[in-house]
């Protein structure tokens, strides 16, 4: 890596949290000033997220993923936290908007589905076990596909089940996990034989911070204007999402300690319980009838709250879980 580029990488690695906050503000300012660009930004989310995850997976040797998949203690902790404990928390918090069916569905859609994509990035930034989370991603996806209709039936009623379509889940898993992971595996194999592969690995590793900044800015720019149109109603769900993150961290920490996980694994469980699959469930919310049009906005609001929270938690979680 050239000396100048190496210095730039060192600089933005040292200042990454401030740079992420700048990206969030820049995305919000752009989205509000130029709302007509929102559709273009929205179509850009998937490609930039795929590139970010490709860079992330390059930094995780595949042998570690294989070992992590056999870590039954960690997998059990993640499943218990996400599908036994947090759904009860989500149900309790959703009672605060039970009078508005659109807000209720939006809140439940997003809080009942654990994240399988950029949670891996934030976990790595906080010194968590990103290989374990990557190995758990297929299992998390499969279980939430099965259990989301069950939870909605129990918490809302059977009449909402016709809107559940596994298509967005499958598409997201293929595009955000399978494709970047396969590309990273191919490049890792190339790097063992050719210097060019190692050069690409070095460039992608150095590009992590700019890629994260681009992801944060594009997601916010694509959604902020829509949220602004219903800001009064959506203010009701903001405290729910903030409280959820706080409770999720405590649950993740407790489950990690009860399961006698090491520090890195405990941090991974904390991030897994705190982050939700908003970009994947958004199409489900958009499929709801027009009378429930606020539901997808409630999902997007969670995304914005979560992105700010994740930037903060990258610093906070290492201090909590030592």
PDB file of C-alpha atoms in Angstrom:
ATOM      1  CA  UNK A   1       0.000   0.000   0.000  1.00  0.00           C
ATOM      2  CA  UNK A   2       1.478   3.435  -0.958  1.00  0.00           C
ATOM      3  CA  UNK A   3       2.737   5.509   1.984  1.00  0.00           C
ATOM      4  CA  UNK A   4       0.245   8.339   1.362  1.00  0.00           C
ATOM      5  CA  UNK A   5      -2.692   5.950   1.237  1.00  0.00           C
ATOM      6  CA  UNK A   6      -1.394   4.155   4.321  1.00  0.00           C
ATOM      7  CA  UNK A   7      -1.359   7.418   6.257  1.00  0.00           C
ATOM      8  CA  UNK A   8      -4.904   8.181   5.129  1.00  0.00           C
ATOM      9  CA  UNK A   9      -6.066   4.743   6.298  1.00  0.00           C
ATOM     10  CA  UNK A  10      -4.383   5.231   9.677  1.00  0.00           C
ATOM     11  CA  UNK A  11      -6.033   8.644  10.009  1.00  0.00           C
ATOM     12  CA  UNK A  12      -9.576   7.548   9.275  1.00  0.00           C
ATOM     13  CA  UNK A  13      -9.185   4.418  11.402  1.00  0.00           C
ATOM     14  CA  UNK A  14      -8.307   6.675  14.366  1.00  0.00           C
ATOM     15  CA  UNK A  15     -11.223   9.028  13.699  1.00  0.00           C
ATOM     16  CA  UNK A  16     -13.807   6.551  12.443  1.00  0.00           C
ATOM     17  CA  UNK A  17     -16.531   7.286  15.007  1.00  0.00           C
ATOM     18  CA  UNK A  18     -16.469  11.020  14.264  1.00  0.00           C
ATOM     19  CA  UNK A  19     -16.456  10.253  10.536  1.00  0.00           C
ATOM     20  CA  UNK A  20     -19.505   7.981  10.901  1.00  0.00           C
ATOM     21  CA  UNK A  21     -21.408  10.745  12.691  1.00  0.00           C
ATOM     22  CA  UNK A  22     -20.429  13.171   9.923  1.00  0.00           C
ATOM     23  CA  UNK A  23     -21.735  10.661   7.356  1.00  0.00           C
ATOM     24  CA  UNK A  24     -25.065  10.410   9.180  1.00  0.00           C
ATOM     25  CA  UNK A  25     -25.448  14.196   9.277  1.00  0.00           C
ATOM     26  CA  UNK A  26     -24.396  14.555   5.629  1.00  0.00           C
ATOM     27  CA  UNK A  27     -26.899  11.889   4.582  1.00  0.00           C
ATOM     28  CA  UNK A  28     -29.696  13.583   6.509  1.00  0.00           C
ATOM     29  CA  UNK A  29     -28.861  17.007   5.062  1.00  0.00           C
ATOM     30  CA  UNK A  30     -28.732  15.641   1.512  1.00  0.00           C
ATOM     31  CA  UNK A  31     -31.970  13.700   1.866  1.00  0.00           C
ATOM     32  CA  UNK A  32     -33.842  16.708   3.244  1.00  0.00           C
ATOM     33  CA  UNK A  33     -32.399  19.182   0.725  1.00  0.00           C
ATOM     34  CA  UNK A  34     -32.856  16.900  -2.298  1.00  0.00           C
ATOM     35  CA  UNK A  35     -35.789  14.563  -1.562  1.00  0.00           C
ATOM     36  CA  UNK A  36     -36.180  13.816  -5.278  1.00  0.00           C
ATOM     37  CA  UNK A  37     -32.941  11.824  -5.114  1.00  0.00           C
ATOM     38  CA  UNK A  38     -34.318   9.419  -2.481  1.00  0.00           C
ATOM     39  CA  UNK A  39     -35.286   6.640  -4.963  1.00  0.00           C
ATOM     40  CA  UNK A  40     -31.793   6.650  -6.437  1.00  0.00           C
ATOM     41  CA  UNK A  41     -30.214   6.472  -3.004  1.00  0.00           C
ATOM     42  CA  UNK A  42     -32.580   3.641  -2.061  1.00  0.00           C
ATOM     43  CA  UNK A  43     -31.487   1.585  -5.076  1.00  0.00           C
ATOM     44  CA  UNK A  44     -27.870   2.172  -4.044  1.00  0.00           C
ATOM     45  CA  UNK A  45     -28.258   0.658  -0.578  1.00  0.00           C
ATOM     46  CA  UNK A  46     -27.918  -2.971  -1.632  1.00  0.00           C
ATOM     47  CA  UNK A  47     -24.790  -2.558  -3.825  1.00  0.00           C
ATOM     48  CA  UNK A  48     -22.874  -0.483  -1.274  1.00  0.00           C
ATOM     49  CA  UNK A  49     -23.886  -2.871   1.523  1.00  0.00           C
ATOM     50  CA  UNK A  50     -22.704  -5.839  -0.547  1.00  0.00           C
ATOM     51  CA  UNK A  51     -19.356  -4.109  -1.070  1.00  0.00           C
ATOM     52  CA  UNK A  52     -19.056  -3.321   2.637  1.00  0.00           C
ATOM     53  CA  UNK A  53     -19.793  -6.922   3.579  1.00  0.00           C
ATOM     54  CA  UNK A  54     -17.366  -8.204   0.941  1.00  0.00           C
ATOM     55  CA  UNK A  55     -14.628  -6.117   2.570  1.00  0.00           C
ATOM     56  CA  UNK A  56     -15.686  -7.387   5.993  1.00  0.00           C
ATOM     57  CA  UNK A  57     -15.687 -11.045   4.954  1.00  0.00           C
ATOM     58  CA  UNK A  58     -12.238 -10.652   3.401  1.00  0.00           C
ATOM     59  CA  UNK A  59     -10.946  -9.916   6.888  1.00  0.00           C
ATOM     60  CA  UNK A  60     -12.437 -13.131   8.303  1.00  0.00           C
ATOM     61  CA  UNK A  61     -10.435 -16.259   7.365  1.00  0.00           C
ATOM     62  CA  UNK A  62     -12.911 -18.926   6.287  1.00  0.00           C
ATOM     63  CA  UNK A  63     -11.339 -21.464   8.616  1.00  0.00           C
ATOM     64  CA  UNK A  64     -12.549 -19.283  11.513  1.00  0.00           C
ATOM     65  CA  UNK A  65     -16.101 -19.403  10.164  1.00  0.00           C
ATOM     66  CA  UNK A  66     -15.963 -23.195  10.041  1.00  0.00           C
ATOM     67  CA  UNK A  67     -14.815 -23.364  13.650  1.00  0.00           C
ATOM     68  CA  UNK A  68     -17.431 -20.817  14.730  1.00  0.00           C
ATOM     69  CA  UNK A  69     -20.262 -22.855  13.222  1.00  0.00           C
ATOM     70  CA  UNK A  70     -19.320 -25.667  15.596  1.00  0.00           C
ATOM     71  CA  UNK A  71     -19.488 -23.326  18.598  1.00  0.00           C
ATOM     72  CA  UNK A  72     -22.793 -24.622  19.951  1.00  0.00           C
ATOM     73  CA  UNK A  73     -22.580 -22.561  23.123  1.00  0.00           C
ATOM     74  CA  UNK A  74     -22.430 -19.308  21.161  1.00  0.00           C
ATOM     75  CA  UNK A  75     -25.138 -20.361  18.704  1.00  0.00           C
ATOM     76  CA  UNK A  76     -27.413 -21.341  21.583  1.00  0.00           C
ATOM     77  CA  UNK A  77     -26.833 -17.996  23.295  1.00  0.00           C
ATOM     78  CA  UNK A  78     -27.671 -16.045  20.129  1.00  0.00           C
ATOM     79  CA  UNK A  79     -30.833 -18.077  19.502  1.00  0.00           C
ATOM     80  CA  UNK A  80     -32.072 -17.804  23.082  1.00  0.00           C
ATOM     81  CA  UNK A  81     -31.430 -14.066  23.249  1.00  0.00           C
ATOM     82  CA  UNK A  82     -33.028 -13.299  19.887  1.00  0.00           C
ATOM     83  CA  UNK A  83     -35.964 -15.701  19.799  1.00  0.00           C
ATOM     84  CA  UNK A  84     -36.857 -16.451  23.420  1.00  0.00           C
ATOM     85  CA  UNK A  85     -36.089 -13.261  25.357  1.00  0.00           C
ATOM     86  CA  UNK A  86     -36.205 -10.310  22.940  1.00  0.00           C
ATOM     87  CA  UNK A  87     -39.617 -11.153  21.404  1.00  0.00           C
ATOM     88  CA  UNK A  88     -41.141 -10.730  24.863  1.00  0.00           C
ATOM     89  CA  UNK A  89     -39.407  -7.361  25.193  1.00  0.00           C
ATOM     90  CA  UNK A  90     -40.635  -6.384  21.717  1.00  0.00           C
ATOM     91  CA  UNK A  91     -44.200  -7.370  22.602  1.00  0.00           C
ATOM     92  CA  UNK A  92     -44.101  -5.353  25.823  1.00  0.00           C
ATOM     93  CA  UNK A  93     -42.710  -2.240  24.131  1.00  0.00           C
ATOM     94  CA  UNK A  94     -45.179  -2.539  21.244  1.00  0.00           C
ATOM     95  CA  UNK A  95     -48.069  -2.106  23.692  1.00  0.00           C
ATOM     96  CA  UNK A  96     -47.181   1.600  23.751  1.00  0.00           C
ATOM     97  CA  UNK A  97     -48.468   1.937  20.165  1.00  0.00           C
ATOM     98  CA  UNK A  98     -51.114  -0.801  20.242  1.00  0.00           C
ATOM     99  CA  UNK A  99     -53.788   1.822  19.491  1.00  0.00           C
ATOM    100  CA  UNK A 100     -52.279   2.447  16.022  1.00  0.00           C
ATOM    101  CA  UNK A 101     -52.218  -0.733  13.949  1.00  0.00           C
ATOM    102  CA  UNK A 102     -49.778   0.654  11.402  1.00  0.00           C
ATOM    103  CA  UNK A 103     -47.219   1.679  14.009  1.00  0.00           C
ATOM    104  CA  UNK A 104     -47.786  -1.585  15.868  1.00  0.00           C
ATOM    105  CA  UNK A 105     -47.006  -3.712  12.815  1.00  0.00           C
ATOM    106  CA  UNK A 106     -44.001  -1.596  11.874  1.00  0.00           C
ATOM    107  CA  UNK A 107     -42.534  -1.907  15.362  1.00  0.00           C
ATOM    108  CA  UNK A 108     -43.111  -5.654  15.532  1.00  0.00           C
ATOM    109  CA  UNK A 109     -41.833  -6.348  12.007  1.00  0.00           C
ATOM    110  CA  UNK A 110     -38.505  -4.771  12.804  1.00  0.00           C
ATOM    111  CA  UNK A 111     -38.004  -5.697  16.464  1.00  0.00           C
ATOM    112  CA  UNK A 112     -38.785  -9.387  15.931  1.00  0.00           C
ATOM    113  CA  UNK A 113     -36.109  -9.927  13.254  1.00  0.00           C
ATOM    114  CA  UNK A 114     -32.387  -9.991  14.184  1.00  0.00           C
ATOM    115  CA  UNK A 115     -29.899  -8.428  11.762  1.00  0.00           C
ATOM    116  CA  UNK A 116     -27.716 -10.643   9.554  1.00  0.00           C
ATOM    117  CA  UNK A 117     -25.719  -8.061   7.586  1.00  0.00           C
ATOM    118  CA  UNK A 118     -24.034  -4.902   8.932  1.00  0.00           C
ATOM    119  CA  UNK A 119     -24.190  -6.226  12.501  1.00  0.00           C
ATOM    120  CA  UNK A 120     -21.092  -8.232  11.510  1.00  0.00           C
ATOM    121  CA  UNK A 121     -19.275  -5.013  10.637  1.00  0.00           C
ATOM    122  CA  UNK A 122     -20.142  -3.201  13.865  1.00  0.00           C
ATOM    123  CA  UNK A 123     -19.329  -6.290  15.923  1.00  0.00           C
ATOM    124  CA  UNK A 124     -15.860  -6.367  14.388  1.00  0.00           C
ATOM    125  CA  UNK A 125     -15.331  -2.663  15.074  1.00  0.00           C
ATOM    126  CA  UNK A 126     -16.124  -3.273  18.757  1.00  0.00           C
ATOM    127  CA  UNK A 127     -13.754  -6.217  19.065  1.00  0.00           C
ATOM    128  CA  UNK A 128     -16.532  -8.786  18.960  1.00  0.00           C
ATOM    129  CA  UNK A 129     -16.502 -12.270  17.469  1.00  0.00           C
ATOM    130  CA  UNK A 130     -17.536 -11.432  13.908  1.00  0.00           C
ATOM    131  CA  UNK A 131     -16.666 -14.914  12.608  1.00  0.00           C
ATOM    132  CA  UNK A 132     -19.168 -16.432  15.035  1.00  0.00           C
ATOM    133  CA  UNK A 133     -21.882 -14.018  13.927  1.00  0.00           C
ATOM    134  CA  UNK A 134     -21.151 -14.708  10.279  1.00  0.00           C
ATOM    135  CA  UNK A 135     -21.458 -18.428  10.943  1.00  0.00           C
ATOM    136  CA  UNK A 136     -24.755 -17.822  12.778  1.00  0.00           C
ATOM    137  CA  UNK A 137     -26.267 -15.710   9.953  1.00  0.00           C
ATOM    138  CA  UNK A 138     -27.900 -18.601   8.013  1.00  0.00           C
ATOM    139  CA  UNK A 139     -29.438 -19.956  11.198  1.00  0.00           C
ATOM    140  CA  UNK A 140     -30.708 -16.537  12.289  1.00  0.00           C
ATOM    141  CA  UNK A 141     -32.267 -15.992   8.873  1.00  0.00           C
ATOM    142  CA  UNK A 142     -33.957 -19.394   8.760  1.00  0.00           C
ATOM    143  CA  UNK A 143     -35.385 -19.134  12.267  1.00  0.00           C
ATOM    144  CA  UNK A 144     -36.793 -15.631  11.777  1.00  0.00           C
ATOM    145  CA  UNK A 145     -38.479 -16.693   8.523  1.00  0.00           C
ATOM    146  CA  UNK A 146     -40.267 -19.431  10.447  1.00  0.00           C
ATOM    147  CA  UNK A 147     -41.013 -17.521  13.652  1.00  0.00           C
ATOM    148  CA  UNK A 148     -42.004 -14.054  12.387  1.00  0.00           C
ATOM    149  CA  UNK A 149     -45.462 -15.247  11.234  1.00  0.00           C
ATOM    150  CA  UNK A 150     -45.888 -17.105  14.527  1.00  0.00           C
ATOM    151  CA  UNK A 151     -45.031 -14.042  16.622  1.00  0.00           C
ATOM    152  CA  UNK A 152     -47.270 -11.782  14.528  1.00  0.00           C
ATOM    153  CA  UNK A 153     -50.123 -14.242  14.908  1.00  0.00           C
ATOM    154  CA  UNK A 154     -49.673 -14.285  18.682  1.00  0.00           C
ATOM    155  CA  UNK A 155     -49.082 -10.539  19.115  1.00  0.00           C
ATOM    156  CA  UNK A 156     -51.416  -9.050  16.482  1.00  0.00           C
ATOM    157  CA  UNK A 157     -53.782 -11.683  15.083  1.00  0.00           C
ATOM    158  CA  UNK A 158     -54.080 -14.088  12.192  1.00  0.00           C
ATOM    159  CA  UNK A 159     -55.361 -11.531   9.671  1.00  0.00           C
ATOM    160  CA  UNK A 160     -51.846 -10.136   9.013  1.00  0.00           C
ATOM    161  CA  UNK A 161     -50.310 -13.431   7.919  1.00  0.00           C
ATOM    162  CA  UNK A 162     -51.270 -12.979   4.253  1.00  0.00           C
ATOM    163  CA  UNK A 163     -48.697 -10.169   3.913  1.00  0.00           C
ATOM    164  CA  UNK A 164     -45.748 -12.342   4.954  1.00  0.00           C
ATOM    165  CA  UNK A 165     -43.588 -13.330   1.992  1.00  0.00           C
ATOM    166  CA  UNK A 166     -40.262 -15.120   2.443  1.00  0.00           C
ATOM    167  CA  UNK A 167     -39.036 -13.705  -0.866  1.00  0.00           C
ATOM    168  CA  UNK A 168     -37.315 -10.604   0.595  1.00  0.00           C
ATOM    169  CA  UNK A 169     -35.626 -12.741   3.244  1.00  0.00           C
ATOM    170  CA  UNK A 170     -34.239 -15.216   0.715  1.00  0.00           C
ATOM    171  CA  UNK A 171     -33.141 -12.455  -1.677  1.00  0.00           C
ATOM    172  CA  UNK A 172     -31.393 -10.551   1.102  1.00  0.00           C
ATOM    173  CA  UNK A 173     -29.591 -13.666   2.310  1.00  0.00           C
ATOM    174  CA  UNK A 174     -28.312 -14.469  -1.177  1.00  0.00           C
ATOM    175  CA  UNK A 175     -27.258 -10.903  -2.057  1.00  0.00           C
ATOM    176  CA  UNK A 176     -25.910  -9.785   1.313  1.00  0.00           C
ATOM    177  CA  UNK A 177     -24.357 -12.998   2.629  1.00  0.00           C
ATOM    178  CA  UNK A 178     -23.875 -15.671  -0.052  1.00  0.00           C
ATOM    179  CA  UNK A 179     -22.567 -13.473  -2.896  1.00  0.00           C
ATOM    180  CA  UNK A 180     -20.100 -11.357  -0.837  1.00  0.00           C
ATOM    181  CA  UNK A 181     -18.938 -14.420   1.088  1.00  0.00           C
ATOM    182  CA  UNK A 182     -18.333 -16.439  -2.090  1.00  0.00           C
ATOM    183  CA  UNK A 183     -16.429 -13.519  -3.638  1.00  0.00           C
ATOM    184  CA  UNK A 184     -14.331 -13.124  -0.473  1.00  0.00           C
ATOM    185  CA  UNK A 185     -13.563 -16.858  -0.424  1.00  0.00           C
ATOM    186  CA  UNK A 186     -12.480 -16.757  -4.063  1.00  0.00           C
ATOM    187  CA  UNK A 187     -10.200 -13.777  -3.442  1.00  0.00           C
ATOM    188  CA  UNK A 188      -8.708 -15.386  -0.345  1.00  0.00           C
ATOM    189  CA  UNK A 189      -7.890 -18.461  -2.444  1.00  0.00           C
ATOM    190  CA  UNK A 190      -6.334 -16.232  -5.117  1.00  0.00           C
ATOM    191  CA  UNK A 191      -4.252 -14.380  -2.520  1.00  0.00           C
ATOM    192  CA  UNK A 192      -2.514 -17.597  -1.512  1.00  0.00           C
ATOM    193  CA  UNK A 193      -1.140 -17.930  -5.052  1.00  0.00           C
ATOM    194  CA  UNK A 194      -0.891 -14.445  -6.529  1.00  0.00           C
ATOM    195  CA  UNK A 195       0.313 -11.097  -5.239  1.00  0.00           C
ATOM    196  CA  UNK A 196      -2.532  -9.304  -7.040  1.00  0.00           C
ATOM    197  CA  UNK A 197      -5.053 -10.961  -4.720  1.00  0.00           C
ATOM    198  CA  UNK A 198      -3.133  -9.740  -1.670  1.00  0.00           C
ATOM    199  CA  UNK A 199      -3.113  -6.209  -3.098  1.00  0.00           C
ATOM    200  CA  UNK A 200      -6.892  -6.243  -3.486  1.00  0.00           C
ATOM    201  CA  UNK A 201      -7.251  -7.552   0.064  1.00  0.00           C
ATOM    202  CA  UNK A 202      -5.103  -4.679   1.341  1.00  0.00           C
ATOM    203  CA  UNK A 203      -7.105  -2.071  -0.572  1.00  0.00           C
ATOM    204  CA  UNK A 204     -10.442  -3.447   0.634  1.00  0.00           C
ATOM    205  CA  UNK A 205      -9.228  -3.598   4.239  1.00  0.00           C
ATOM    206  CA  UNK A 206      -8.169   0.040   4.005  1.00  0.00           C
ATOM    207  CA  UNK A 207     -11.505   1.005   2.442  1.00  0.00           C
ATOM    208  CA  UNK A 208     -13.651  -0.244   5.352  1.00  0.00           C
ATOM    209  CA  UNK A 209     -14.188   3.172   6.930  1.00  0.00           C
ATOM    210  CA  UNK A 210     -15.124   4.977   3.670  1.00  0.00           C
ATOM    211  CA  UNK A 211     -17.463   2.105   2.765  1.00  0.00           C
ATOM    212  CA  UNK A 212     -19.175   2.296   6.144  1.00  0.00           C
ATOM    213  CA  UNK A 213     -19.514   6.061   5.774  1.00  0.00           C
ATOM    214  CA  UNK A 214     -21.060   5.622   2.321  1.00  0.00           C
ATOM    215  CA  UNK A 215     -23.498   3.015   3.647  1.00  0.00           C
ATOM    216  CA  UNK A 216     -24.609   5.202   6.554  1.00  0.00           C
ATOM    217  CA  UNK A 217     -25.004   8.309   4.389  1.00  0.00           C
ATOM    218  CA  UNK A 218     -26.930   6.530   1.613  1.00  0.00           C
ATOM    219  CA  UNK A 219     -29.355   4.775   3.965  1.00  0.00           C
ATOM    220  CA  UNK A 220     -30.165   8.016   5.795  1.00  0.00           C
ATOM    221  CA  UNK A 221     -30.410  10.098   2.599  1.00  0.00           C
ATOM    222  CA  UNK A 222     -32.815   7.587   1.067  1.00  0.00           C
ATOM    223  CA  UNK A 223     -35.277   7.604   3.961  1.00  0.00           C
ATOM    224  CA  UNK A 224     -35.092  10.869   5.901  1.00  0.00           C
ATOM    225  CA  UNK A 225     -37.555  12.818   3.718  1.00  0.00           C
ATOM    226  CA  UNK A 226     -40.263  10.155   4.007  1.00  0.00           C
ATOM    227  CA  UNK A 227     -39.896  10.156   7.761  1.00  0.00           C
ATOM    228  CA  UNK A 228     -40.160  13.936   7.874  1.00  0.00           C
ATOM    229  CA  UNK A 229     -43.632  13.776   6.320  1.00  0.00           C
ATOM    230  CA  UNK A 230     -44.968  11.792   9.300  1.00  0.00           C
ATOM    231  CA  UNK A 231     -42.588  13.012  11.974  1.00  0.00           C
ATOM    232  CA  UNK A 232     -45.252  13.771  14.590  1.00  0.00           C
ATOM    233  CA  UNK A 233     -46.694  10.252  14.533  1.00  0.00           C
ATOM    234  CA  UNK A 234     -43.278   8.609  14.249  1.00  0.00           C
ATOM    235  CA  UNK A 235     -41.952  10.397  17.317  1.00  0.00           C
ATOM    236  CA  UNK A 236     -43.999   7.881  19.310  1.00  0.00           C
ATOM    237  CA  UNK A 237     -41.777   4.985  18.234  1.00  0.00           C
ATOM    238  CA  UNK A 238     -38.395   6.654  18.799  1.00  0.00           C
ATOM    239  CA  UNK A 239     -38.375   6.078  22.600  1.00  0.00           C
ATOM    240  CA  UNK A 240     -39.429   2.469  21.976  1.00  0.00           C
ATOM    241  CA  UNK A 241     -36.395   1.862  19.784  1.00  0.00           C
ATOM    242  CA  UNK A 242     -34.020   3.608  22.170  1.00  0.00           C
ATOM    243  CA  UNK A 243     -35.279   1.608  25.160  1.00  0.00           C
ATOM    244  CA  UNK A 244     -35.105  -1.559  23.083  1.00  0.00           C
ATOM    245  CA  UNK A 245     -31.381  -1.042  22.407  1.00  0.00           C
ATOM    246  CA  UNK A 246     -30.648  -0.454  26.088  1.00  0.00           C
ATOM    247  CA  UNK A 247     -32.572  -3.559  27.171  1.00  0.00           C
ATOM    248  CA  UNK A 248     -31.047  -5.616  24.354  1.00  0.00           C
ATOM    249  CA  UNK A 249     -27.535  -4.758  25.500  1.00  0.00           C
ATOM    250  CA  UNK A 250     -28.353  -5.851  29.044  1.00  0.00           C
ATOM    251  CA  UNK A 251     -29.928  -9.082  27.783  1.00  0.00           C
ATOM    252  CA  UNK A 252     -26.971  -9.831  25.527  1.00  0.00           C
ATOM    253  CA  UNK A 253     -24.512  -9.210  28.343  1.00  0.00           C
ATOM    254  CA  UNK A 254     -26.511 -11.391  30.754  1.00  0.00           C
ATOM    255  CA  UNK A 255     -26.918 -14.242  28.259  1.00  0.00           C
ATOM    256  CA  UNK A 256     -23.199 -14.088  27.483  1.00  0.00           C
ATOM    257  CA  UNK A 257     -22.275 -14.339  31.138  1.00  0.00           C
ATOM    258  CA  UNK A 258     -24.807 -17.080  31.916  1.00  0.00           C
ATOM    259  CA  UNK A 259     -23.532 -18.998  28.892  1.00  0.00           C
ATOM    260  CA  UNK A 260     -19.919 -18.434  30.071  1.00  0.00           C
ATOM    261  CA  UNK A 261     -18.910 -16.959  26.733  1.00  0.00           C
ATOM    262  CA  UNK A 262     -15.601 -15.196  26.284  1.00  0.00           C
ATOM    263  CA  UNK A 263     -15.477 -11.408  25.945  1.00  0.00           C
ATOM    264  CA  UNK A 264     -15.507 -11.313  22.131  1.00  0.00           C
ATOM    265  CA  UNK A 265     -18.447 -13.712  21.922  1.00  0.00           C
ATOM    266  CA  UNK A 266     -20.395 -11.806  24.562  1.00  0.00           C
ATOM    267  CA  UNK A 267     -19.938  -8.586  22.595  1.00  0.00           C
ATOM    268  CA  UNK A 268     -21.202 -10.385  19.490  1.00  0.00           C
ATOM    269  CA  UNK A 269     -24.347 -11.520  21.325  1.00  0.00           C
ATOM    270  CA  UNK A 270     -24.919  -7.951  22.553  1.00  0.00           C
ATOM    271  CA  UNK A 271     -24.737  -6.561  19.024  1.00  0.00           C
ATOM    272  CA  UNK A 272     -26.931  -9.360  17.689  1.00  0.00           C
ATOM    273  CA  UNK A 273     -29.694  -8.630  20.181  1.00  0.00           C
ATOM    274  CA  UNK A 274     -29.472  -4.861  19.621  1.00  0.00           C
ATOM    275  CA  UNK A 275     -29.460  -4.753  15.800  1.00  0.00           C
ATOM    276  CA  UNK A 276     -32.513  -5.564  13.705  1.00  0.00           C
ATOM    277  CA  UNK A 277     -33.149  -6.660  10.121  1.00  0.00           C
ATOM    278  CA  UNK A 278     -34.813  -3.420   9.025  1.00  0.00           C
ATOM    279  CA  UNK A 279     -33.504  -3.338   5.439  1.00  0.00           C
ATOM    280  CA  UNK A 280     -34.824  -6.873   4.880  1.00  0.00           C
ATOM    281  CA  UNK A 281     -38.264  -6.485   6.464  1.00  0.00           C
ATOM    282  CA  UNK A 282     -38.941  -3.123   4.814  1.00  0.00           C
ATOM    283  CA  UNK A 283     -40.404  -4.814   1.688  1.00  0.00           C
ATOM    284  CA  UNK A 284     -42.778  -6.736   3.963  1.00  0.00           C
ATOM    285  CA  UNK A 285     -43.972  -3.494   5.520  1.00  0.00           C
ATOM    286  CA  UNK A 286     -44.335  -1.880   2.091  1.00  0.00           C
ATOM    287  CA  UNK A 287     -46.640  -4.754   1.071  1.00  0.00           C
ATOM    288  CA  UNK A 288     -49.208  -3.768   3.703  1.00  0.00           C
ATOM    289  CA  UNK A 289     -52.453  -2.047   2.615  1.00  0.00           C
ATOM    290  CA  UNK A 290     -52.362   1.737   2.100  1.00  0.00           C
ATOM    291  CA  UNK A 291     -54.334   2.209   5.315  1.00  0.00           C
ATOM    292  CA  UNK A 292     -51.208   0.966   7.134  1.00  0.00           C
ATOM    293  CA  UNK A 293     -48.766   3.128   5.136  1.00  0.00           C
ATOM    294  CA  UNK A 294     -47.071   4.374   8.290  1.00  0.00           C
ATOM    295  CA  UNK A 295     -45.739   0.862   9.041  1.00  0.00           C
ATOM    296  CA  UNK A 296     -42.785   1.024   6.616  1.00  0.00           C
ATOM    297  CA  UNK A 297     -41.932   4.491   7.950  1.00  0.00           C
ATOM    298  CA  UNK A 298     -41.851   3.019  11.450  1.00  0.00           C
ATOM    299  CA  UNK A 299     -39.380   0.419  10.143  1.00  0.00           C
ATOM    300  CA  UNK A 300     -37.209   3.105   8.548  1.00  0.00           C
ATOM    301  CA  UNK A 301     -37.277   5.162  11.743  1.00  0.00           C
ATOM    302  CA  UNK A 302     -35.816   2.185  13.568  1.00  0.00           C
ATOM    303  CA  UNK A 303     -33.022   2.062  10.995  1.00  0.00           C
ATOM    304  CA  UNK A 304     -32.053   5.669  11.679  1.00  0.00           C
ATOM    305  CA  UNK A 305     -32.201   5.251  15.457  1.00  0.00           C
ATOM    306  CA  UNK A 306     -30.180   2.050  15.209  1.00  0.00           C
ATOM    307  CA  UNK A 307     -27.462   3.523  13.003  1.00  0.00           C
ATOM    308  CA  UNK A 308     -26.846   6.311  15.507  1.00  0.00           C
ATOM    309  CA  UNK A 309     -26.929   3.771  18.344  1.00  0.00           C
ATOM    310  CA  UNK A 310     -24.437   1.477  16.600  1.00  0.00           C
ATOM    311  CA  UNK A 311     -21.931   4.288  16.124  1.00  0.00           C
ATOM    312  CA  UNK A 312     -22.148   4.953  19.859  1.00  0.00           C
ATOM    313  CA  UNK A 313     -22.079   1.278  20.848  1.00  0.00           C
ATOM    314  CA  UNK A 314     -18.828   0.645  18.998  1.00  0.00           C
ATOM    315  CA  UNK A 315     -17.246   2.624  21.844  1.00  0.00           C
ATOM    316  CA  UNK A 316     -19.632   1.698  24.668  1.00  0.00           C
ATOM    317  CA  UNK A 317     -19.803  -2.111  24.347  1.00  0.00           C
ATOM    318  CA  UNK A 318     -16.031  -2.679  24.810  1.00  0.00           C
ATOM    319  CA  UNK A 319     -16.290  -0.758  28.091  1.00  0.00           C
ATOM    320  CA  UNK A 320     -19.280  -2.783  29.291  1.00  0.00           C
ATOM    321  CA  UNK A 321     -18.121  -6.233  28.223  1.00  0.00           C
ATOM    322  CA  UNK A 322     -14.484  -6.602  29.254  1.00  0.00           C
TER     323      UNK A 322
END
